[in-house]
């Protein structure tokens, strides 16, 4: 089963997440990994505000949804104790709110490094171990690293999934042409994610489906949008078509 990854950096005013809820409910064959980010992480307080505490349990109620909490590492230069506080805050949501559905089931670590260093490797290994040990994140917390490009291979085994591409459509085409994605093509793509924005507005239908097929050869978790600005802060005009095509690709092309 394929998966759509959604960086959901949209404030949950009433109805703001409806385009996401609509495709989740109408595509039960598609799994959704959704990254929530109340305040560049969980925010400064023990719990997020009332709109988040209302909206998060609705998403977590869907069987085909896995919610992750956003945490940035500043390429492993951020104080590790501060990062752990963010992780722990997410883990304590269910108990501090007394709502078991106000919960995430893992962490999306943003700004992880691409180049190897012993410090960065140890830093990420420690954070992953801490995350996996927190009961408030579920029975098997899921960890994603986001270097935004193919990182040194020594990092890949630490996370459950790694964002190996986060850039524009034109950059994706350039890297394909330069064979920069060839080393991971067809290899463990269930542990890879790709985020592509700024797709040409004219690309739809069979062309968009072909792009999805190409991206899914290197990544199982996929996000594609035609938006070129605020692409994680709103849903583009072809959002529903993208999910429709992901669903059709899963059903029509087992992998």
PDB file of C-alpha atoms in Angstrom:
ATOM      1  CA  UNK A   1       0.000   0.000   0.000  1.00  0.00           C
ATOM      2  CA  UNK A   2       1.360   3.391  -0.965  1.00  0.00           C
ATOM      3  CA  UNK A   3       1.447   6.420   1.228  1.00  0.00           C
ATOM      4  CA  UNK A   4       0.924  10.157   0.886  1.00  0.00           C
ATOM      5  CA  UNK A   5       3.096  12.279   3.185  1.00  0.00           C
ATOM      6  CA  UNK A   6       1.562  15.625   4.114  1.00  0.00           C
ATOM      7  CA  UNK A   7       3.484  18.441   5.827  1.00  0.00           C
ATOM      8  CA  UNK A   8       0.333  19.949   7.372  1.00  0.00           C
ATOM      9  CA  UNK A   9       1.531  23.414   8.308  1.00  0.00           C
ATOM     10  CA  UNK A  10      -1.971  24.855   8.007  1.00  0.00           C
ATOM     11  CA  UNK A  11      -3.557  26.409  11.095  1.00  0.00           C
ATOM     12  CA  UNK A  12      -6.715  24.393  11.876  1.00  0.00           C
ATOM     13  CA  UNK A  13      -9.377  27.055  11.725  1.00  0.00           C
ATOM     14  CA  UNK A  14     -12.773  25.325  11.393  1.00  0.00           C
ATOM     15  CA  UNK A  15     -12.878  23.748   7.927  1.00  0.00           C
ATOM     16  CA  UNK A  16      -9.216  24.430   7.126  1.00  0.00           C
ATOM     17  CA  UNK A  17      -8.302  20.739   7.194  1.00  0.00           C
ATOM     18  CA  UNK A  18     -11.457  19.603   5.381  1.00  0.00           C
ATOM     19  CA  UNK A  19      -9.685  19.057   2.002  1.00  0.00           C
ATOM     20  CA  UNK A  20      -7.414  16.585   3.793  1.00  0.00           C
ATOM     21  CA  UNK A  21     -10.208  14.872   5.724  1.00  0.00           C
ATOM     22  CA  UNK A  22     -12.189  14.498   2.482  1.00  0.00           C
ATOM     23  CA  UNK A  23      -9.450  12.572   0.647  1.00  0.00           C
ATOM     24  CA  UNK A  24      -8.600  10.474   3.699  1.00  0.00           C
ATOM     25  CA  UNK A  25     -12.188   9.300   4.065  1.00  0.00           C
ATOM     26  CA  UNK A  26     -12.713   8.644   0.336  1.00  0.00           C
ATOM     27  CA  UNK A  27      -9.404   6.789  -0.242  1.00  0.00           C
ATOM     28  CA  UNK A  28      -9.162   4.035   2.378  1.00  0.00           C
ATOM     29  CA  UNK A  29      -6.560   2.243   0.226  1.00  0.00           C
ATOM     30  CA  UNK A  30      -4.117   5.135   0.674  1.00  0.00           C
ATOM     31  CA  UNK A  31      -2.121   5.535   3.860  1.00  0.00           C
ATOM     32  CA  UNK A  32      -1.414   9.091   5.007  1.00  0.00           C
ATOM     33  CA  UNK A  33       1.597  10.180   7.027  1.00  0.00           C
ATOM     34  CA  UNK A  34       0.670  13.631   8.314  1.00  0.00           C
ATOM     35  CA  UNK A  35       3.148  15.983   9.980  1.00  0.00           C
ATOM     36  CA  UNK A  36       1.603  18.517  12.345  1.00  0.00           C
ATOM     37  CA  UNK A  37       3.491  21.606  13.478  1.00  0.00           C
ATOM     38  CA  UNK A  38       1.619  23.764  16.007  1.00  0.00           C
ATOM     39  CA  UNK A  39       4.500  26.168  16.722  1.00  0.00           C
ATOM     40  CA  UNK A  40       7.785  25.265  15.026  1.00  0.00           C
ATOM     41  CA  UNK A  41       7.357  22.072  17.020  1.00  0.00           C
ATOM     42  CA  UNK A  42       4.710  21.373  19.660  1.00  0.00           C
ATOM     43  CA  UNK A  43       4.712  25.011  20.780  1.00  0.00           C
ATOM     44  CA  UNK A  44       5.763  26.566  24.098  1.00  0.00           C
ATOM     45  CA  UNK A  45       2.930  25.177  26.211  1.00  0.00           C
ATOM     46  CA  UNK A  46       2.104  21.696  27.504  1.00  0.00           C
ATOM     47  CA  UNK A  47      -0.798  21.470  25.055  1.00  0.00           C
ATOM     48  CA  UNK A  48      -1.590  23.122  21.719  1.00  0.00           C
ATOM     49  CA  UNK A  49      -4.449  25.616  21.504  1.00  0.00           C
ATOM     50  CA  UNK A  50      -8.150  24.790  21.304  1.00  0.00           C
ATOM     51  CA  UNK A  51      -8.300  24.563  17.511  1.00  0.00           C
ATOM     52  CA  UNK A  52      -5.506  21.995  17.469  1.00  0.00           C
ATOM     53  CA  UNK A  53      -6.975  20.011  20.370  1.00  0.00           C
ATOM     54  CA  UNK A  54     -10.244  19.885  18.431  1.00  0.00           C
ATOM     55  CA  UNK A  55      -8.767  19.011  15.024  1.00  0.00           C
ATOM     56  CA  UNK A  56      -5.988  16.532  15.860  1.00  0.00           C
ATOM     57  CA  UNK A  57      -8.248  13.815  17.342  1.00  0.00           C
ATOM     58  CA  UNK A  58     -10.405  13.933  14.205  1.00  0.00           C
ATOM     59  CA  UNK A  59      -7.406  13.067  12.023  1.00  0.00           C
ATOM     60  CA  UNK A  60      -6.088  10.442  14.417  1.00  0.00           C
ATOM     61  CA  UNK A  61      -9.443   8.653  14.337  1.00  0.00           C
ATOM     62  CA  UNK A  62      -8.884   7.494  10.742  1.00  0.00           C
ATOM     63  CA  UNK A  63      -7.415   3.996  10.382  1.00  0.00           C
ATOM     64  CA  UNK A  64      -5.314   5.051   7.366  1.00  0.00           C
ATOM     65  CA  UNK A  65      -3.638   8.008   9.119  1.00  0.00           C
ATOM     66  CA  UNK A  66      -0.375   8.190  11.044  1.00  0.00           C
ATOM     67  CA  UNK A  67       0.275  11.551  12.721  1.00  0.00           C
ATOM     68  CA  UNK A  68       3.808  12.744  13.375  1.00  0.00           C
ATOM     69  CA  UNK A  69       5.013  15.734  15.371  1.00  0.00           C
ATOM     70  CA  UNK A  70       7.399  18.228  13.756  1.00  0.00           C
ATOM     71  CA  UNK A  71      10.762  18.819  15.459  1.00  0.00           C
ATOM     72  CA  UNK A  72      13.714  20.642  13.909  1.00  0.00           C
ATOM     73  CA  UNK A  73      17.336  19.792  14.665  1.00  0.00           C
ATOM     74  CA  UNK A  74      19.076  22.644  12.773  1.00  0.00           C
ATOM     75  CA  UNK A  75      21.305  20.049  11.085  1.00  0.00           C
ATOM     76  CA  UNK A  76      22.194  18.613  14.537  1.00  0.00           C
ATOM     77  CA  UNK A  77      23.438  21.962  15.869  1.00  0.00           C
ATOM     78  CA  UNK A  78      20.338  22.540  18.011  1.00  0.00           C
ATOM     79  CA  UNK A  79      20.739  21.759  21.696  1.00  0.00           C
ATOM     80  CA  UNK A  80      19.783  18.106  22.091  1.00  0.00           C
ATOM     81  CA  UNK A  81      17.999  18.765  25.390  1.00  0.00           C
ATOM     82  CA  UNK A  82      15.739  21.307  23.662  1.00  0.00           C
ATOM     83  CA  UNK A  83      14.946  18.788  20.931  1.00  0.00           C
ATOM     84  CA  UNK A  84      14.119  16.156  23.532  1.00  0.00           C
ATOM     85  CA  UNK A  85      11.809  18.595  25.345  1.00  0.00           C
ATOM     86  CA  UNK A  86       9.846  18.987  22.125  1.00  0.00           C
ATOM     87  CA  UNK A  87       9.589  15.216  21.680  1.00  0.00           C
ATOM     88  CA  UNK A  88       8.537  14.742  25.308  1.00  0.00           C
ATOM     89  CA  UNK A  89       5.890  17.470  24.991  1.00  0.00           C
ATOM     90  CA  UNK A  90       4.269  15.610  22.109  1.00  0.00           C
ATOM     91  CA  UNK A  91       4.456  12.343  24.062  1.00  0.00           C
ATOM     92  CA  UNK A  92       2.660  13.894  27.048  1.00  0.00           C
ATOM     93  CA  UNK A  93      -0.309  15.258  25.073  1.00  0.00           C
ATOM     94  CA  UNK A  94      -2.589  12.230  25.682  1.00  0.00           C
ATOM     95  CA  UNK A  95      -2.118  12.251  29.449  1.00  0.00           C
ATOM     96  CA  UNK A  96      -2.062  16.016  29.988  1.00  0.00           C
ATOM     97  CA  UNK A  97      -5.203  16.460  27.869  1.00  0.00           C
ATOM     98  CA  UNK A  98      -6.867  13.259  29.178  1.00  0.00           C
ATOM     99  CA  UNK A  99      -7.752  12.597  25.530  1.00  0.00           C
ATOM    100  CA  UNK A 100      -5.994   9.490  24.149  1.00  0.00           C
ATOM    101  CA  UNK A 101      -6.741  10.681  20.609  1.00  0.00           C
ATOM    102  CA  UNK A 102      -4.804  13.914  21.083  1.00  0.00           C
ATOM    103  CA  UNK A 103      -1.630  12.115  20.138  1.00  0.00           C
ATOM    104  CA  UNK A 104       1.068  11.676  17.540  1.00  0.00           C
ATOM    105  CA  UNK A 105       2.646   8.343  16.684  1.00  0.00           C
ATOM    106  CA  UNK A 106       6.168   9.453  15.951  1.00  0.00           C
ATOM    107  CA  UNK A 107       8.436  12.377  15.112  1.00  0.00           C
ATOM    108  CA  UNK A 108       9.386  14.116  11.866  1.00  0.00           C
ATOM    109  CA  UNK A 109      12.917  15.412  12.401  1.00  0.00           C
ATOM    110  CA  UNK A 110      13.435  18.334  10.035  1.00  0.00           C
ATOM    111  CA  UNK A 111      16.790  19.736   8.979  1.00  0.00           C
ATOM    112  CA  UNK A 112      18.842  16.586   9.411  1.00  0.00           C
ATOM    113  CA  UNK A 113      22.272  16.533   7.747  1.00  0.00           C
ATOM    114  CA  UNK A 114      23.217  15.132   4.392  1.00  0.00           C
ATOM    115  CA  UNK A 115      26.988  14.971   4.953  1.00  0.00           C
ATOM    116  CA  UNK A 116      28.365  12.472   7.442  1.00  0.00           C
ATOM    117  CA  UNK A 117      29.878  13.361  10.789  1.00  0.00           C
ATOM    118  CA  UNK A 118      30.333  11.179  13.856  1.00  0.00           C
ATOM    119  CA  UNK A 119      28.661  13.858  15.980  1.00  0.00           C
ATOM    120  CA  UNK A 120      25.578  13.991  13.775  1.00  0.00           C
ATOM    121  CA  UNK A 121      25.281  10.225  13.636  1.00  0.00           C
ATOM    122  CA  UNK A 122      25.427   9.896  17.432  1.00  0.00           C
ATOM    123  CA  UNK A 123      23.057  12.860  17.880  1.00  0.00           C
ATOM    124  CA  UNK A 124      20.405  11.304  15.620  1.00  0.00           C
ATOM    125  CA  UNK A 125      20.879   7.818  17.048  1.00  0.00           C
ATOM    126  CA  UNK A 126      20.305   9.133  20.578  1.00  0.00           C
ATOM    127  CA  UNK A 127      17.188  11.101  19.596  1.00  0.00           C
ATOM    128  CA  UNK A 128      15.740   8.123  17.748  1.00  0.00           C
ATOM    129  CA  UNK A 129      16.351   5.876  20.753  1.00  0.00           C
ATOM    130  CA  UNK A 130      14.698   8.394  23.070  1.00  0.00           C
ATOM    131  CA  UNK A 131      11.722   8.724  20.724  1.00  0.00           C
ATOM    132  CA  UNK A 132      11.261   4.974  20.437  1.00  0.00           C
ATOM    133  CA  UNK A 133      11.216   4.679  24.225  1.00  0.00           C
ATOM    134  CA  UNK A 134       8.349   7.103  24.905  1.00  0.00           C
ATOM    135  CA  UNK A 135       5.062   5.318  25.524  1.00  0.00           C
ATOM    136  CA  UNK A 136       3.037   8.447  24.782  1.00  0.00           C
ATOM    137  CA  UNK A 137       4.015   8.098  21.108  1.00  0.00           C
ATOM    138  CA  UNK A 138       2.334   4.711  20.708  1.00  0.00           C
ATOM    139  CA  UNK A 139       3.572   1.147  20.719  1.00  0.00           C
ATOM    140  CA  UNK A 140       6.024   1.647  17.832  1.00  0.00           C
ATOM    141  CA  UNK A 141       6.880   5.328  17.292  1.00  0.00           C
ATOM    142  CA  UNK A 142       7.704   6.179  13.680  1.00  0.00           C
ATOM    143  CA  UNK A 143      10.738   8.359  12.911  1.00  0.00           C
ATOM    144  CA  UNK A 144      11.364  10.319   9.717  1.00  0.00           C
ATOM    145  CA  UNK A 145      14.538  12.286   8.973  1.00  0.00           C
ATOM    146  CA  UNK A 146      14.439  15.139   6.496  1.00  0.00           C
ATOM    147  CA  UNK A 147      17.769  16.081   4.926  1.00  0.00           C
ATOM    148  CA  UNK A 148      15.837  16.984   1.752  1.00  0.00           C
ATOM    149  CA  UNK A 149      18.332  15.047  -0.368  1.00  0.00           C
ATOM    150  CA  UNK A 150      19.964  11.626  -0.446  1.00  0.00           C
ATOM    151  CA  UNK A 151      22.136  11.591   2.705  1.00  0.00           C
ATOM    152  CA  UNK A 152      25.208   9.602   3.575  1.00  0.00           C
ATOM    153  CA  UNK A 153      24.115   5.975   3.723  1.00  0.00           C
ATOM    154  CA  UNK A 154      25.134   5.664   7.372  1.00  0.00           C
ATOM    155  CA  UNK A 155      22.144   7.818   8.357  1.00  0.00           C
ATOM    156  CA  UNK A 156      19.556   5.800   6.454  1.00  0.00           C
ATOM    157  CA  UNK A 157      19.308   2.894   8.870  1.00  0.00           C
ATOM    158  CA  UNK A 158      18.566   5.120  11.877  1.00  0.00           C
ATOM    159  CA  UNK A 159      15.163   6.334  10.706  1.00  0.00           C
ATOM    160  CA  UNK A 160      12.066   4.432   9.627  1.00  0.00           C
ATOM    161  CA  UNK A 161      11.911   6.726   6.590  1.00  0.00           C
ATOM    162  CA  UNK A 162      14.082   9.466   5.097  1.00  0.00           C
ATOM    163  CA  UNK A 163      13.077  12.372   2.866  1.00  0.00           C
ATOM    164  CA  UNK A 164      15.488  11.896  -0.023  1.00  0.00           C
ATOM    165  CA  UNK A 165      14.102  14.771  -2.067  1.00  0.00           C
ATOM    166  CA  UNK A 166      12.455  18.074  -1.132  1.00  0.00           C
ATOM    167  CA  UNK A 167      12.664  20.582  -3.943  1.00  0.00           C
ATOM    168  CA  UNK A 168      11.003  21.914  -7.081  1.00  0.00           C
ATOM    169  CA  UNK A 169       9.756  19.799  -9.965  1.00  0.00           C
ATOM    170  CA  UNK A 170      12.478  21.228 -12.233  1.00  0.00           C
ATOM    171  CA  UNK A 171      15.168  20.243  -9.723  1.00  0.00           C
ATOM    172  CA  UNK A 172      13.710  16.742  -9.571  1.00  0.00           C
ATOM    173  CA  UNK A 173      13.992  16.492 -13.350  1.00  0.00           C
ATOM    174  CA  UNK A 174      17.583  17.759 -13.229  1.00  0.00           C
ATOM    175  CA  UNK A 175      18.602  15.213 -10.590  1.00  0.00           C
ATOM    176  CA  UNK A 176      16.953  12.424 -12.543  1.00  0.00           C
ATOM    177  CA  UNK A 177      18.821  13.519 -15.666  1.00  0.00           C
ATOM    178  CA  UNK A 178      22.099  13.624 -13.769  1.00  0.00           C
ATOM    179  CA  UNK A 179      21.386  10.160 -12.335  1.00  0.00           C
ATOM    180  CA  UNK A 180      21.678  11.523  -8.789  1.00  0.00           C
ATOM    181  CA  UNK A 181      18.715   9.405  -7.660  1.00  0.00           C
ATOM    182  CA  UNK A 182      19.915   6.235  -9.379  1.00  0.00           C
ATOM    183  CA  UNK A 183      21.709   4.801  -6.291  1.00  0.00           C
ATOM    184  CA  UNK A 184      18.399   4.548  -4.403  1.00  0.00           C
ATOM    185  CA  UNK A 185      16.138   3.758  -7.349  1.00  0.00           C
ATOM    186  CA  UNK A 186      14.234   0.570  -6.558  1.00  0.00           C
ATOM    187  CA  UNK A 187      16.079   0.027  -3.263  1.00  0.00           C
ATOM    188  CA  UNK A 188      14.119  -0.014   0.008  1.00  0.00           C
ATOM    189  CA  UNK A 189      11.782   2.652  -1.271  1.00  0.00           C
ATOM    190  CA  UNK A 190       9.377   1.813   1.569  1.00  0.00           C
ATOM    191  CA  UNK A 191      11.870   3.694   3.743  1.00  0.00           C
ATOM    192  CA  UNK A 192      12.029   6.754   1.492  1.00  0.00           C
ATOM    193  CA  UNK A 193       9.889   9.881   1.090  1.00  0.00           C
ATOM    194  CA  UNK A 194       9.864  12.624  -1.564  1.00  0.00           C
ATOM    195  CA  UNK A 195       8.304  16.093  -1.468  1.00  0.00           C
ATOM    196  CA  UNK A 196       7.959  17.937  -4.785  1.00  0.00           C
ATOM    197  CA  UNK A 197       6.550  21.429  -5.265  1.00  0.00           C
ATOM    198  CA  UNK A 198       6.254  23.929  -8.117  1.00  0.00           C
ATOM    199  CA  UNK A 199       4.919  21.376 -10.598  1.00  0.00           C
ATOM    200  CA  UNK A 200       3.774  23.192 -13.797  1.00  0.00           C
ATOM    201  CA  UNK A 201       0.083  24.070 -13.649  1.00  0.00           C
ATOM    202  CA  UNK A 202      -0.484  22.412 -17.022  1.00  0.00           C
ATOM    203  CA  UNK A 203       0.615  19.017 -15.703  1.00  0.00           C
ATOM    204  CA  UNK A 204      -2.447  16.922 -14.923  1.00  0.00           C
ATOM    205  CA  UNK A 205      -4.124  13.668 -15.916  1.00  0.00           C
ATOM    206  CA  UNK A 206      -1.821  11.134 -17.565  1.00  0.00           C
ATOM    207  CA  UNK A 207       1.213  13.443 -17.280  1.00  0.00           C
ATOM    208  CA  UNK A 208       0.724  13.843 -13.546  1.00  0.00           C
ATOM    209  CA  UNK A 209       0.195  10.112 -13.148  1.00  0.00           C
ATOM    210  CA  UNK A 210       3.453   9.454 -15.003  1.00  0.00           C
ATOM    211  CA  UNK A 211       5.253  11.811 -12.621  1.00  0.00           C
ATOM    212  CA  UNK A 212       3.773   9.928  -9.663  1.00  0.00           C
ATOM    213  CA  UNK A 213       4.929   6.610 -11.157  1.00  0.00           C
ATOM    214  CA  UNK A 214       8.453   8.028 -11.588  1.00  0.00           C
ATOM    215  CA  UNK A 215       8.622   9.404  -8.055  1.00  0.00           C
ATOM    216  CA  UNK A 216       7.316   6.162  -6.565  1.00  0.00           C
ATOM    217  CA  UNK A 217      10.301   4.329  -8.030  1.00  0.00           C
ATOM    218  CA  UNK A 218      12.492   6.116  -5.477  1.00  0.00           C
ATOM    219  CA  UNK A 219      10.040   6.813  -2.636  1.00  0.00           C
ATOM    220  CA  UNK A 220       6.939   5.193  -1.198  1.00  0.00           C
ATOM    221  CA  UNK A 221       5.786   8.271   0.748  1.00  0.00           C
ATOM    222  CA  UNK A 222       5.023  11.021  -1.745  1.00  0.00           C
ATOM    223  CA  UNK A 223       3.802  14.607  -1.711  1.00  0.00           C
ATOM    224  CA  UNK A 224       3.366  16.503  -4.975  1.00  0.00           C
ATOM    225  CA  UNK A 225       1.909  19.987  -5.353  1.00  0.00           C
ATOM    226  CA  UNK A 226       1.616  22.550  -8.117  1.00  0.00           C
ATOM    227  CA  UNK A 227       1.964  25.379  -5.598  1.00  0.00           C
ATOM    228  CA  UNK A 228       5.244  27.290  -5.717  1.00  0.00           C
ATOM    229  CA  UNK A 229       4.726  29.400  -2.576  1.00  0.00           C
ATOM    230  CA  UNK A 230       3.234  28.456   0.793  1.00  0.00           C
ATOM    231  CA  UNK A 231       3.091  24.907  -0.527  1.00  0.00           C
ATOM    232  CA  UNK A 232       2.764  23.398   2.952  1.00  0.00           C
ATOM    233  CA  UNK A 233       0.374  26.084   4.199  1.00  0.00           C
ATOM    234  CA  UNK A 234      -2.534  25.465   1.821  1.00  0.00           C
ATOM    235  CA  UNK A 235      -3.972  22.880  -0.537  1.00  0.00           C
ATOM    236  CA  UNK A 236      -3.386  23.388  -4.241  1.00  0.00           C
ATOM    237  CA  UNK A 237      -6.072  23.253  -6.928  1.00  0.00           C
ATOM    238  CA  UNK A 238      -4.964  19.750  -7.990  1.00  0.00           C
ATOM    239  CA  UNK A 239      -4.653  18.313  -4.478  1.00  0.00           C
ATOM    240  CA  UNK A 240      -7.659  15.997  -4.843  1.00  0.00           C
ATOM    241  CA  UNK A 241      -6.513  14.865  -8.304  1.00  0.00           C
ATOM    242  CA  UNK A 242      -3.073  14.014  -6.918  1.00  0.00           C
ATOM    243  CA  UNK A 243      -4.597  11.745  -4.255  1.00  0.00           C
ATOM    244  CA  UNK A 244      -6.995  10.225  -6.812  1.00  0.00           C
ATOM    245  CA  UNK A 245      -4.014   9.327  -8.990  1.00  0.00           C
ATOM    246  CA  UNK A 246      -2.015   7.940  -6.073  1.00  0.00           C
ATOM    247  CA  UNK A 247      -4.989   5.720  -5.273  1.00  0.00           C
ATOM    248  CA  UNK A 248      -5.296   4.575  -8.896  1.00  0.00           C
ATOM    249  CA  UNK A 249      -1.563   3.929  -9.124  1.00  0.00           C
ATOM    250  CA  UNK A 250      -1.660   1.760  -5.988  1.00  0.00           C
ATOM    251  CA  UNK A 251      -4.574  -0.278  -7.305  1.00  0.00           C
ATOM    252  CA  UNK A 252      -3.283  -0.555 -10.857  1.00  0.00           C
ATOM    253  CA  UNK A 253       0.429  -1.106 -10.297  1.00  0.00           C
ATOM    254  CA  UNK A 254       1.329  -3.385  -7.390  1.00  0.00           C
ATOM    255  CA  UNK A 255       4.850  -2.966  -6.192  1.00  0.00           C
TER     256      UNK A 255
END
